[in-house]
mmCIF file of C-alpha atoms in Angstrom:
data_model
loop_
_atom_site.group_PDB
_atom_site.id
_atom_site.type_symbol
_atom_site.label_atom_id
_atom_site.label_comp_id
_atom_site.label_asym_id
_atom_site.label_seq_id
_atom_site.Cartn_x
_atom_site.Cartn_y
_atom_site.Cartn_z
ATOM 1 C CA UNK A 1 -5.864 14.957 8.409
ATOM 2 C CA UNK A 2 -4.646 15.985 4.602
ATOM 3 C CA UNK A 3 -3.295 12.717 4.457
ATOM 4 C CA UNK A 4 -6.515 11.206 5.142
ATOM 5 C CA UNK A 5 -8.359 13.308 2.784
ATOM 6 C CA UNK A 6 -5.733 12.799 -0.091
ATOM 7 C CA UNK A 7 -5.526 8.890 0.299
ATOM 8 C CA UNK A 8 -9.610 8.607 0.568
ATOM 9 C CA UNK A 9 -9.846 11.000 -2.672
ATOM 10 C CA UNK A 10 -7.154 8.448 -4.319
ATOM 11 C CA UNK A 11 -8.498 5.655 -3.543
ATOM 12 C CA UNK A 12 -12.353 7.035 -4.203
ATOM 13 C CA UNK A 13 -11.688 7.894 -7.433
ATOM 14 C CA UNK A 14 -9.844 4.669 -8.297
ATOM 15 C CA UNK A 15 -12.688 2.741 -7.299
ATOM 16 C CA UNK A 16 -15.571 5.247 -8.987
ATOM 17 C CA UNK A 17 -13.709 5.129 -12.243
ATOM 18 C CA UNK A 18 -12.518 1.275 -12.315
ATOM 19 C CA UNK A 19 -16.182 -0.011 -10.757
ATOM 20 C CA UNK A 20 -18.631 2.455 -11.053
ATOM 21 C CA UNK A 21 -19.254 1.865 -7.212
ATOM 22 C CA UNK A 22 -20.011 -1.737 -8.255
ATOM 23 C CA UNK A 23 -19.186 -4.307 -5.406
ATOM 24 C CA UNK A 24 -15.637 -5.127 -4.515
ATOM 25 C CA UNK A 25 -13.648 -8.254 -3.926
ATOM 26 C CA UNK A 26 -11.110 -8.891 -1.294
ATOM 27 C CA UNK A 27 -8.753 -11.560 -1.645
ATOM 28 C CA UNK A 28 -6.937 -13.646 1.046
ATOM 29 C CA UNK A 29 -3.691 -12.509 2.034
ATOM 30 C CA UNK A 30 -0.910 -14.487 0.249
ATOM 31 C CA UNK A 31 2.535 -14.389 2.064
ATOM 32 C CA UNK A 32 5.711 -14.970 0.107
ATOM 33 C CA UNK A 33 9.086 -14.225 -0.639
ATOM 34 C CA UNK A 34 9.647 -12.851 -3.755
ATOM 35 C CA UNK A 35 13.117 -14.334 -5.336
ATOM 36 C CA UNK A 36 14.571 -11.197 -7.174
ATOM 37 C CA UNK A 37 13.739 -9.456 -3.588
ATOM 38 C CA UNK A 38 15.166 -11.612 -0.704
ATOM 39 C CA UNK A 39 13.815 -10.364 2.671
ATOM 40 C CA UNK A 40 10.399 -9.214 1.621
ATOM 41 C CA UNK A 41 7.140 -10.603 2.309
ATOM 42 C CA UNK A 42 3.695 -9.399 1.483
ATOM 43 C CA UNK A 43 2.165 -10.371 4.600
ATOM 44 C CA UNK A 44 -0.983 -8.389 3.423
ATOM 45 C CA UNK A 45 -3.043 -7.857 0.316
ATOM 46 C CA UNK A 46 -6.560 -6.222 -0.797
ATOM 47 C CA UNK A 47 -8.031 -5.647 -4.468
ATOM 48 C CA UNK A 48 -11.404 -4.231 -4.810
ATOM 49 C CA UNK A 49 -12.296 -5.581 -7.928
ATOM 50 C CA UNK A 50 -9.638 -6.362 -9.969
ATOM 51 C CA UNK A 51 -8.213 -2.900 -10.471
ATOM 52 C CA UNK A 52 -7.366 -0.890 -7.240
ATOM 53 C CA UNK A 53 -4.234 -3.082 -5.036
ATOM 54 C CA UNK A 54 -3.039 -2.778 -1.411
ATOM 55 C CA UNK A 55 -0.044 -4.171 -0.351
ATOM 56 C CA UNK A 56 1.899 -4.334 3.202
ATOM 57 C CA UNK A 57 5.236 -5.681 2.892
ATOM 58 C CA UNK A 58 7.724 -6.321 5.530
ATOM 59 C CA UNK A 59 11.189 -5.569 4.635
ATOM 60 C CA UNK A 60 14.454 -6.110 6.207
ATOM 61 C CA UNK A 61 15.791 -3.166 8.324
ATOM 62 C CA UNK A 62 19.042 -2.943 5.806
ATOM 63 C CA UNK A 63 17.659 -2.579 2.531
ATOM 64 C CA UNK A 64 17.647 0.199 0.763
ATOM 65 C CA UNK A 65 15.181 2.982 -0.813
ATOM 66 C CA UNK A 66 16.388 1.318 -4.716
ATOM 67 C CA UNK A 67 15.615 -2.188 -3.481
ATOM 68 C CA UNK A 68 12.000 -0.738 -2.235
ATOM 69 C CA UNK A 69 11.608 0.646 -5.621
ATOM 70 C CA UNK A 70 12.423 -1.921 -7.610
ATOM 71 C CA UNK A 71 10.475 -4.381 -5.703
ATOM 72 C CA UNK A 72 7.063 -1.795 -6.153
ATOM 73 C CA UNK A 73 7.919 -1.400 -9.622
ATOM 74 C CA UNK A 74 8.030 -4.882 -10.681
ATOM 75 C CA UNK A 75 4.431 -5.697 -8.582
ATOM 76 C CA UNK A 76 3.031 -2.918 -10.082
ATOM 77 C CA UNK A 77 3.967 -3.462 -13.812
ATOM 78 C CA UNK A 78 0.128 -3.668 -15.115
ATOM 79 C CA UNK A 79 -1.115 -1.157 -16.851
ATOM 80 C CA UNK A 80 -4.777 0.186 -15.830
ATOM 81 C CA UNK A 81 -4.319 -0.779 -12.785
ATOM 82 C CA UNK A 82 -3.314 1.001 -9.691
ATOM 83 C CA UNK A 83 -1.477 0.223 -6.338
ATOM 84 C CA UNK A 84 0.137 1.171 -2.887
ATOM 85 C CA UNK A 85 2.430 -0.387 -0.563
ATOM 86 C CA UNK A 86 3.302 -0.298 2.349
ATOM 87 C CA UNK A 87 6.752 -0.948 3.585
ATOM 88 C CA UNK A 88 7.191 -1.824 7.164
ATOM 89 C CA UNK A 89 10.710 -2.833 8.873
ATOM 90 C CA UNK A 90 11.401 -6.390 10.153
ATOM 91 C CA UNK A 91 9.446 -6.418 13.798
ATOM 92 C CA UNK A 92 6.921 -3.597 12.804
ATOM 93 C CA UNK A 93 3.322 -4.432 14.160
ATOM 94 C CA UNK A 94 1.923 -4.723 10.722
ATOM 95 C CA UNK A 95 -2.448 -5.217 9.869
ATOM 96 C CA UNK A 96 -1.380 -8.394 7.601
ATOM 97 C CA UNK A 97 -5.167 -9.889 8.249
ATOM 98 C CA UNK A 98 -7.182 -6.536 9.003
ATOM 99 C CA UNK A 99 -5.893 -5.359 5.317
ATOM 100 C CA UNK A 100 -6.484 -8.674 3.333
ATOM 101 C CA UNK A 101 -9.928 -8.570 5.227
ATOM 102 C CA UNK A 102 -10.993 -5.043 4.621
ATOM 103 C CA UNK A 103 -14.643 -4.471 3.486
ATOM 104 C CA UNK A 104 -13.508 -1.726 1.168
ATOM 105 C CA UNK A 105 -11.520 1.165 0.473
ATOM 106 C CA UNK A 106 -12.580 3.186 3.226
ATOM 107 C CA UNK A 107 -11.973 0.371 5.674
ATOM 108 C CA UNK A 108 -8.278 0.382 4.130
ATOM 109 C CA UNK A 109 -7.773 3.618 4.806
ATOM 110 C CA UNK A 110 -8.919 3.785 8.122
ATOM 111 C CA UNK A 111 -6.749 0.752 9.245
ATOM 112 C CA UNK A 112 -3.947 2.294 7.715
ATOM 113 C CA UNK A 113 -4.056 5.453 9.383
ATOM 114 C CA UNK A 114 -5.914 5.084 12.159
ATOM 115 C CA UNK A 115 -5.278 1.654 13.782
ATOM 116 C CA UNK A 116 -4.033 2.030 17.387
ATOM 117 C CA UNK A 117 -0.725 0.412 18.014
ATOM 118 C CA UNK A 118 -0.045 0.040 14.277
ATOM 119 C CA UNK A 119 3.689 0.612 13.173
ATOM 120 C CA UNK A 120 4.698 3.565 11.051
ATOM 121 C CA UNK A 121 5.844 1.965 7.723
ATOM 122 C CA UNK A 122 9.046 3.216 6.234
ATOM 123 C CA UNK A 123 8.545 3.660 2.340
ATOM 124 C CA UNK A 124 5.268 4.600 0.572
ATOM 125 C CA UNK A 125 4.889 3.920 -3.329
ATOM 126 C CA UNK A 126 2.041 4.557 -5.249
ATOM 127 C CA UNK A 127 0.992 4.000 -8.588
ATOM 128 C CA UNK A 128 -2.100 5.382 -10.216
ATOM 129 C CA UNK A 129 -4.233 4.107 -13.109
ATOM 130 C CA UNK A 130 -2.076 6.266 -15.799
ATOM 131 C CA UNK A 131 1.201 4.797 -14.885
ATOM 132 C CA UNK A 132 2.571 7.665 -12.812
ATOM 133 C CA UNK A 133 4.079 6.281 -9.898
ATOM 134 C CA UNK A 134 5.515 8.065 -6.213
ATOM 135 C CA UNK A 135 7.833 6.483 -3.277
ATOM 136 C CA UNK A 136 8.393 8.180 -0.223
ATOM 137 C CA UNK A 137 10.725 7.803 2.087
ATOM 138 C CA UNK A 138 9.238 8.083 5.577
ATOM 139 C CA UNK A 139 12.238 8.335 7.787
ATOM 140 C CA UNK A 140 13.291 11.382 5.537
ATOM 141 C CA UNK A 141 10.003 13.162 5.112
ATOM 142 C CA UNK A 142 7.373 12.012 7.442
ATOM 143 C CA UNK A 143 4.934 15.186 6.556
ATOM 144 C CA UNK A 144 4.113 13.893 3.045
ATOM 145 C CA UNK A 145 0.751 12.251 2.512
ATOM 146 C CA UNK A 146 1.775 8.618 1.812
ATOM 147 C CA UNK A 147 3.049 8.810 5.318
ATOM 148 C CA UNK A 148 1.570 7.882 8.624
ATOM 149 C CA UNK A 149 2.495 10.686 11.371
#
């Protein structure tokens, strides 16, 4: 339930400050392979508005926590802008179209951690609007917040 509460209060107060509660805009998912990271795909993708990103992102079962990193870091380079992804393993059952379809940010969340049948993803990053990022490991501590339990 603190997870929850901590990812709504997140991703609340990305979308108050960034829109004002203005409307939002979900894009399409777009699935590719990104060439510096060989084995991933974002399979999903929602932006409310411009500022405010989620990403799911299936990953091969051997990479490691660096690759993961790197890979966040370098889709979350913009500044002002804020992000999370999602890591799931190769053969995960992963919301690609539920996320990229998402109403809002409360629909996100709810998908994320409450979807029957959905897979437990394996890293967490997050990045908020100052630049301050976080990546979890969810094998290693599947308590934290960023972590479905």
């Amino acid at each position: 339930m603190s997870k929850i509460i901590v990812l709504m209060i997140f991703l609340l107060f990305t979308y108050s400050v960034v829109n004002g509660f203005n409307d939002h805009e979900s894009r399409s998912a777009e699935i590719h392979e990104a060439n510096s990271a060989p084995g991933f795909q974002q399979l999903g993708y929602f932006a409310d508005g411009g500022k405010s990103h989620i990403f799911a992102v299936k990953i091969p079962v051997t990479v490691t926590k660096d690759q993961v990193e790197q890979y966040a870091r370098d889709q979350t380079s913009k500044t002002g802008q804020s992000a999370a992804l999602y890591f799931f393993e190769d053969g995960s059952e992963i919301p690609a179209d539920e996320i990229s379809q998402a109403e809002n940010l409360f629909d996100m969340n709810n998908i994320l951690y409450n979807k029957d049948g959905l897979s437990k993803w394996r890293f967490a990053f997050m990045r908020k609007l100052n630049g301050t990022t976080r990546m979890v490991d969810c094998t290693k501590y599947p308590q934290s917040d960023l972590c479905r339990t």
